[in-house]
Short mmCIF file of N, CA and C in Angstrom, two decimals:
data_model
loop_
_atom_site.label_atom_id
_atom_site.label_comp_id
_atom_site.label_asym_id
_atom_site.label_seq_id
_atom_site.Cartn_x
_atom_site.Cartn_y
_atom_site.Cartn_z
N MET A 1 41.96 -121.38 -61.29
CA MET A 1 40.81 -122.23 -61.35
C MET A 1 39.76 -121.77 -60.36
N LYS A 2 38.53 -122.06 -60.71
CA LYS A 2 37.42 -121.68 -59.85
C LYS A 2 37.15 -122.79 -58.85
N LYS A 3 37.01 -122.40 -57.61
CA LYS A 3 36.74 -123.39 -56.56
C LYS A 3 35.23 -123.59 -56.42
N ASN A 4 34.86 -124.80 -56.18
CA ASN A 4 33.48 -125.10 -55.86
C ASN A 4 33.32 -125.04 -54.36
N THR A 5 32.57 -124.10 -53.90
CA THR A 5 32.37 -123.96 -52.46
C THR A 5 30.89 -123.98 -52.16
N LEU A 6 30.59 -124.10 -50.90
CA LEU A 6 29.20 -124.08 -50.49
C LEU A 6 28.59 -122.69 -50.62
N GLU A 7 29.44 -121.67 -50.69
CA GLU A 7 28.95 -120.31 -50.84
C GLU A 7 28.36 -120.08 -52.22
N GLU A 8 28.81 -120.81 -53.22
CA GLU A 8 28.31 -120.67 -54.58
C GLU A 8 27.20 -121.68 -54.83
N GLN A 9 26.00 -121.32 -54.43
CA GLN A 9 24.89 -122.23 -54.64
C GLN A 9 24.32 -122.00 -56.04
N VAL A 10 24.24 -123.07 -56.78
CA VAL A 10 23.74 -123.01 -58.15
C VAL A 10 22.43 -123.79 -58.19
N HIS A 11 21.42 -123.16 -58.74
CA HIS A 11 20.14 -123.84 -58.89
C HIS A 11 20.29 -124.95 -59.92
N PRO A 12 19.72 -126.12 -59.69
CA PRO A 12 19.94 -127.24 -60.60
C PRO A 12 19.37 -127.03 -62.01
N PHE A 13 18.46 -126.06 -62.19
CA PHE A 13 17.85 -125.87 -63.50
C PHE A 13 18.27 -124.57 -64.18
N THR A 14 19.39 -123.99 -63.78
CA THR A 14 19.82 -122.73 -64.39
C THR A 14 20.17 -122.89 -65.86
N PHE A 15 20.64 -124.04 -66.26
CA PHE A 15 20.96 -124.23 -67.67
C PHE A 15 19.69 -124.20 -68.53
N LEU A 16 18.55 -124.58 -67.98
CA LEU A 16 17.29 -124.53 -68.72
C LEU A 16 16.81 -123.10 -68.93
N GLN A 17 17.11 -122.23 -67.98
CA GLN A 17 16.68 -120.85 -68.10
C GLN A 17 17.32 -120.19 -69.30
N LYS A 18 18.53 -120.54 -69.62
CA LYS A 18 19.21 -119.95 -70.76
C LYS A 18 18.77 -120.59 -72.07
N LYS A 19 18.51 -121.89 -72.04
CA LYS A 19 18.16 -122.59 -73.27
C LYS A 19 16.69 -122.42 -73.65
N PHE A 20 15.81 -122.47 -72.68
CA PHE A 20 14.38 -122.40 -72.95
C PHE A 20 13.79 -121.14 -72.34
N PHE A 21 14.24 -120.01 -72.78
CA PHE A 21 13.80 -118.73 -72.26
C PHE A 21 12.43 -118.41 -72.83
N LEU A 22 11.42 -118.34 -71.98
CA LEU A 22 10.06 -118.15 -72.45
C LEU A 22 9.64 -116.69 -72.46
N PHE A 23 9.80 -116.03 -71.37
CA PHE A 23 9.33 -114.66 -71.24
C PHE A 23 10.46 -113.75 -70.83
N ASN A 24 10.32 -112.51 -71.19
CA ASN A 24 11.19 -111.49 -70.62
C ASN A 24 10.53 -111.02 -69.33
N THR A 25 11.32 -110.62 -68.38
CA THR A 25 10.76 -110.14 -67.13
C THR A 25 10.84 -108.63 -67.08
N THR A 26 10.18 -108.04 -66.10
CA THR A 26 10.14 -106.59 -66.02
C THR A 26 11.50 -105.99 -65.73
N ASP A 27 12.47 -106.79 -65.25
CA ASP A 27 13.80 -106.25 -65.03
C ASP A 27 14.45 -105.83 -66.34
N GLU A 28 14.12 -106.49 -67.42
CA GLU A 28 14.74 -106.23 -68.71
C GLU A 28 13.87 -105.38 -69.64
N LEU A 29 12.61 -105.17 -69.26
CA LEU A 29 11.65 -104.52 -70.14
C LEU A 29 11.31 -103.12 -69.67
N SER A 30 10.85 -102.34 -70.62
CA SER A 30 10.26 -101.07 -70.24
C SER A 30 8.78 -101.14 -70.59
N LEU A 31 7.97 -100.58 -69.75
CA LEU A 31 6.54 -100.61 -69.95
C LEU A 31 6.19 -99.66 -71.09
N LEU A 32 5.64 -100.21 -72.16
CA LEU A 32 5.27 -99.42 -73.32
C LEU A 32 3.83 -98.94 -73.19
N PRO A 33 3.47 -97.86 -73.89
CA PRO A 33 2.11 -97.32 -73.73
C PRO A 33 1.05 -98.26 -74.33
N GLN A 34 -0.15 -98.16 -73.78
CA GLN A 34 -1.27 -98.94 -74.29
C GLN A 34 -1.64 -98.41 -75.68
N MET A 35 -1.65 -99.30 -76.66
CA MET A 35 -2.03 -98.92 -78.02
C MET A 35 -3.56 -98.90 -78.13
N PRO A 36 -4.10 -97.99 -78.96
CA PRO A 36 -5.55 -97.99 -79.18
C PRO A 36 -6.01 -99.28 -79.85
N GLU A 37 -7.26 -99.65 -79.64
CA GLU A 37 -7.80 -100.90 -80.17
C GLU A 37 -7.72 -100.98 -81.69
N GLU A 38 -7.96 -99.87 -82.37
CA GLU A 38 -7.90 -99.85 -83.83
C GLU A 38 -6.48 -100.13 -84.32
N GLN A 39 -5.50 -99.57 -83.63
CA GLN A 39 -4.10 -99.77 -84.01
C GLN A 39 -3.68 -101.22 -83.74
N LEU A 40 -4.11 -101.78 -82.63
CA LEU A 40 -3.81 -103.18 -82.33
C LEU A 40 -4.40 -104.10 -83.41
N THR A 41 -5.65 -103.85 -83.79
CA THR A 41 -6.30 -104.66 -84.81
C THR A 41 -5.57 -104.56 -86.14
N TYR A 42 -5.15 -103.36 -86.51
CA TYR A 42 -4.44 -103.15 -87.77
C TYR A 42 -3.11 -103.92 -87.78
N PHE A 43 -2.33 -103.80 -86.71
CA PHE A 43 -1.03 -104.48 -86.65
C PHE A 43 -1.17 -105.99 -86.58
N LEU A 44 -2.18 -106.48 -85.88
CA LEU A 44 -2.41 -107.92 -85.83
C LEU A 44 -2.78 -108.46 -87.21
N ASN A 45 -3.65 -107.73 -87.93
CA ASN A 45 -4.01 -108.15 -89.29
C ASN A 45 -2.82 -108.12 -90.23
N GLN A 46 -1.98 -107.11 -90.13
CA GLN A 46 -0.79 -107.01 -90.97
C GLN A 46 0.19 -108.15 -90.67
N ALA A 47 0.40 -108.43 -89.40
CA ALA A 47 1.32 -109.51 -89.02
C ALA A 47 0.81 -110.86 -89.49
N PHE A 48 -0.51 -111.05 -89.46
CA PHE A 48 -1.08 -112.32 -89.88
C PHE A 48 -1.00 -112.48 -91.40
N THR A 49 -1.36 -111.45 -92.16
CA THR A 49 -1.37 -111.57 -93.62
C THR A 49 0.03 -111.61 -94.21
N LYS A 50 0.97 -110.88 -93.60
CA LYS A 50 2.34 -110.84 -94.12
C LYS A 50 3.25 -111.87 -93.46
N LYS A 51 2.69 -112.64 -92.51
CA LYS A 51 3.46 -113.68 -91.81
C LYS A 51 4.73 -113.13 -91.18
N ARG A 52 4.55 -112.05 -90.44
CA ARG A 52 5.68 -111.39 -89.78
C ARG A 52 5.75 -111.81 -88.32
N LYS A 53 6.96 -111.92 -87.82
CA LYS A 53 7.19 -112.21 -86.41
C LYS A 53 6.94 -110.94 -85.61
N ILE A 54 6.24 -111.05 -84.50
CA ILE A 54 5.92 -109.89 -83.69
C ILE A 54 6.21 -110.18 -82.22
N ILE A 55 6.30 -109.10 -81.47
CA ILE A 55 6.44 -109.18 -80.01
C ILE A 55 5.19 -108.53 -79.42
N LEU A 56 4.49 -109.28 -78.59
CA LEU A 56 3.32 -108.76 -77.90
C LEU A 56 3.67 -108.49 -76.45
N GLN A 57 3.44 -107.25 -76.02
CA GLN A 57 3.57 -106.96 -74.60
C GLN A 57 2.17 -107.05 -74.02
N LEU A 58 2.03 -107.90 -73.02
CA LEU A 58 0.72 -108.16 -72.43
C LEU A 58 0.51 -107.33 -71.18
N ASN A 59 -0.75 -106.97 -70.95
CA ASN A 59 -1.11 -106.24 -69.74
C ASN A 59 -0.92 -107.12 -68.52
N GLN A 60 -0.87 -106.49 -67.39
CA GLN A 60 -0.75 -107.25 -66.14
C GLN A 60 -2.01 -108.06 -65.93
N LEU A 61 -1.83 -109.31 -65.55
CA LEU A 61 -2.96 -110.17 -65.28
C LEU A 61 -3.30 -110.10 -63.80
N ASN A 62 -4.51 -110.51 -63.45
CA ASN A 62 -4.97 -110.42 -62.06
C ASN A 62 -4.08 -111.18 -61.10
N TYR A 63 -3.62 -112.34 -61.50
CA TYR A 63 -2.84 -113.18 -60.60
C TYR A 63 -1.34 -112.93 -60.70
N ASP A 64 -0.93 -112.07 -61.60
CA ASP A 64 0.49 -111.82 -61.81
C ASP A 64 0.75 -110.33 -61.75
N SER A 65 1.71 -109.91 -60.96
CA SER A 65 1.97 -108.48 -60.81
C SER A 65 2.89 -107.95 -61.90
N ASP A 66 3.55 -108.83 -62.65
CA ASP A 66 4.47 -108.39 -63.70
C ASP A 66 3.79 -108.47 -65.06
N PHE A 67 4.28 -107.67 -65.99
CA PHE A 67 3.81 -107.82 -67.35
C PHE A 67 4.83 -108.65 -68.11
N THR A 68 4.40 -109.26 -69.19
CA THR A 68 5.28 -110.15 -69.94
C THR A 68 5.23 -109.80 -71.42
N GLU A 69 6.19 -110.33 -72.14
CA GLU A 69 6.22 -110.23 -73.59
C GLU A 69 6.35 -111.62 -74.18
N VAL A 70 5.63 -111.86 -75.25
CA VAL A 70 5.73 -113.12 -75.97
C VAL A 70 6.04 -112.80 -77.42
N THR A 71 6.82 -113.67 -78.04
CA THR A 71 7.26 -113.47 -79.42
C THR A 71 6.81 -114.64 -80.27
N GLY A 72 6.42 -114.36 -81.50
CA GLY A 72 6.05 -115.45 -82.39
C GLY A 72 5.30 -114.97 -83.61
N TYR A 73 4.72 -115.94 -84.30
CA TYR A 73 3.95 -115.70 -85.51
C TYR A 73 2.49 -116.00 -85.23
N ILE A 74 1.59 -115.18 -85.75
CA ILE A 74 0.17 -115.45 -85.60
C ILE A 74 -0.19 -116.54 -86.59
N ARG A 75 -0.67 -117.67 -86.10
CA ARG A 75 -1.00 -118.80 -86.97
C ARG A 75 -2.46 -118.81 -87.35
N SER A 76 -3.32 -118.51 -86.43
CA SER A 76 -4.74 -118.46 -86.77
C SER A 76 -5.47 -117.72 -85.67
N THR A 77 -6.67 -117.30 -86.04
CA THR A 77 -7.55 -116.69 -85.07
C THR A 77 -8.87 -117.42 -85.15
N SER A 78 -9.49 -117.57 -84.05
CA SER A 78 -10.76 -118.28 -84.01
C SER A 78 -11.90 -117.29 -84.19
N SER A 79 -12.80 -117.60 -85.10
CA SER A 79 -13.95 -116.72 -85.28
C SER A 79 -15.00 -116.94 -84.19
N LYS A 80 -14.97 -118.13 -83.58
CA LYS A 80 -15.93 -118.42 -82.52
C LYS A 80 -15.51 -117.78 -81.20
N ARG A 81 -14.22 -117.75 -80.95
CA ARG A 81 -13.69 -117.18 -79.71
C ARG A 81 -12.69 -116.08 -80.07
N PRO A 82 -12.67 -115.03 -79.28
CA PRO A 82 -11.70 -113.96 -79.58
C PRO A 82 -10.31 -114.29 -79.04
N GLN A 83 -9.68 -115.31 -79.59
CA GLN A 83 -8.34 -115.70 -79.17
C GLN A 83 -7.38 -115.62 -80.35
N ILE A 84 -6.15 -115.28 -80.05
CA ILE A 84 -5.09 -115.25 -81.05
C ILE A 84 -4.13 -116.39 -80.72
N ILE A 85 -3.80 -117.18 -81.72
CA ILE A 85 -2.84 -118.27 -81.52
C ILE A 85 -1.49 -117.77 -82.02
N LEU A 86 -0.56 -117.65 -81.12
CA LEU A 86 0.78 -117.15 -81.42
C LEU A 86 1.76 -118.30 -81.21
N GLU A 87 2.51 -118.65 -82.25
CA GLU A 87 3.47 -119.75 -82.17
C GLU A 87 4.88 -119.22 -82.30
N ASN A 88 5.75 -119.75 -81.45
CA ASN A 88 7.16 -119.43 -81.51
C ASN A 88 7.90 -120.72 -81.88
N PRO A 89 8.35 -120.85 -83.14
CA PRO A 89 9.01 -122.09 -83.55
C PRO A 89 10.38 -122.29 -82.91
N LEU A 90 11.00 -121.22 -82.44
CA LEU A 90 12.32 -121.32 -81.84
C LEU A 90 12.30 -122.16 -80.56
N ASN A 91 11.35 -121.86 -79.69
CA ASN A 91 11.27 -122.63 -78.45
C ASN A 91 10.06 -123.57 -78.43
N ARG A 92 9.39 -123.71 -79.57
CA ARG A 92 8.26 -124.63 -79.75
C ARG A 92 7.16 -124.38 -78.73
N MET A 93 6.80 -123.12 -78.58
CA MET A 93 5.74 -122.74 -77.65
C MET A 93 4.58 -122.17 -78.44
N THR A 94 3.38 -122.43 -77.95
CA THR A 94 2.16 -121.88 -78.51
C THR A 94 1.45 -121.11 -77.40
N TYR A 95 1.05 -119.89 -77.71
CA TYR A 95 0.38 -119.04 -76.74
C TYR A 95 -1.03 -118.75 -77.23
N LEU A 96 -2.00 -118.80 -76.34
CA LEU A 96 -3.35 -118.36 -76.61
C LEU A 96 -3.51 -117.01 -75.93
N VAL A 97 -3.74 -115.98 -76.73
CA VAL A 97 -3.76 -114.62 -76.21
C VAL A 97 -5.12 -114.00 -76.53
N LEU A 98 -5.71 -113.38 -75.54
CA LEU A 98 -6.93 -112.61 -75.77
C LEU A 98 -6.54 -111.21 -76.24
N PRO A 99 -7.25 -110.68 -77.23
CA PRO A 99 -6.91 -109.32 -77.70
C PRO A 99 -6.98 -108.27 -76.60
N SER A 100 -7.85 -108.45 -75.63
CA SER A 100 -7.96 -107.48 -74.56
C SER A 100 -6.74 -107.48 -73.62
N ASP A 101 -5.93 -108.53 -73.69
CA ASP A 101 -4.72 -108.62 -72.84
C ASP A 101 -3.50 -107.97 -73.48
N ILE A 102 -3.59 -107.56 -74.74
CA ILE A 102 -2.44 -107.00 -75.46
C ILE A 102 -2.30 -105.52 -75.12
N ARG A 103 -1.10 -105.15 -74.72
CA ARG A 103 -0.80 -103.75 -74.41
C ARG A 103 -0.13 -103.06 -75.59
N HIS A 104 0.83 -103.72 -76.20
CA HIS A 104 1.64 -103.10 -77.25
C HIS A 104 2.15 -104.18 -78.20
N ILE A 105 2.29 -103.82 -79.48
CA ILE A 105 2.82 -104.73 -80.50
C ILE A 105 4.01 -104.05 -81.15
N ARG A 106 5.08 -104.84 -81.36
CA ARG A 106 6.23 -104.29 -82.10
C ARG A 106 6.92 -105.43 -82.84
N LEU A 107 7.76 -105.04 -83.79
CA LEU A 107 8.56 -106.01 -84.53
C LEU A 107 9.85 -106.28 -83.77
N PRO A 108 10.39 -107.50 -83.86
CA PRO A 108 11.64 -107.80 -83.17
C PRO A 108 12.84 -107.09 -83.79
#
């Protein structure tokens, strides 16, 4: 049997990290090359018209030193603002992504 000791400190929200996993961290990811703008536009249009699930690797943001990946389906794009709405029904998350923040697109 496993003993519960003070040496084994468990964070009270560790079970949430496994159930509601939002982003992959750089420990698990490899930095993929920046795709050209034309290629990004083509893949985004294909994913939207064919309703395909995609993984977006985002560039590093000013306030964050790590890059992240988000997964989901493109639901709509705003013609007034250059934003992409990416929804992940698995964890019920919606992401607003600027096209300039996208580094790489791939299929899961």
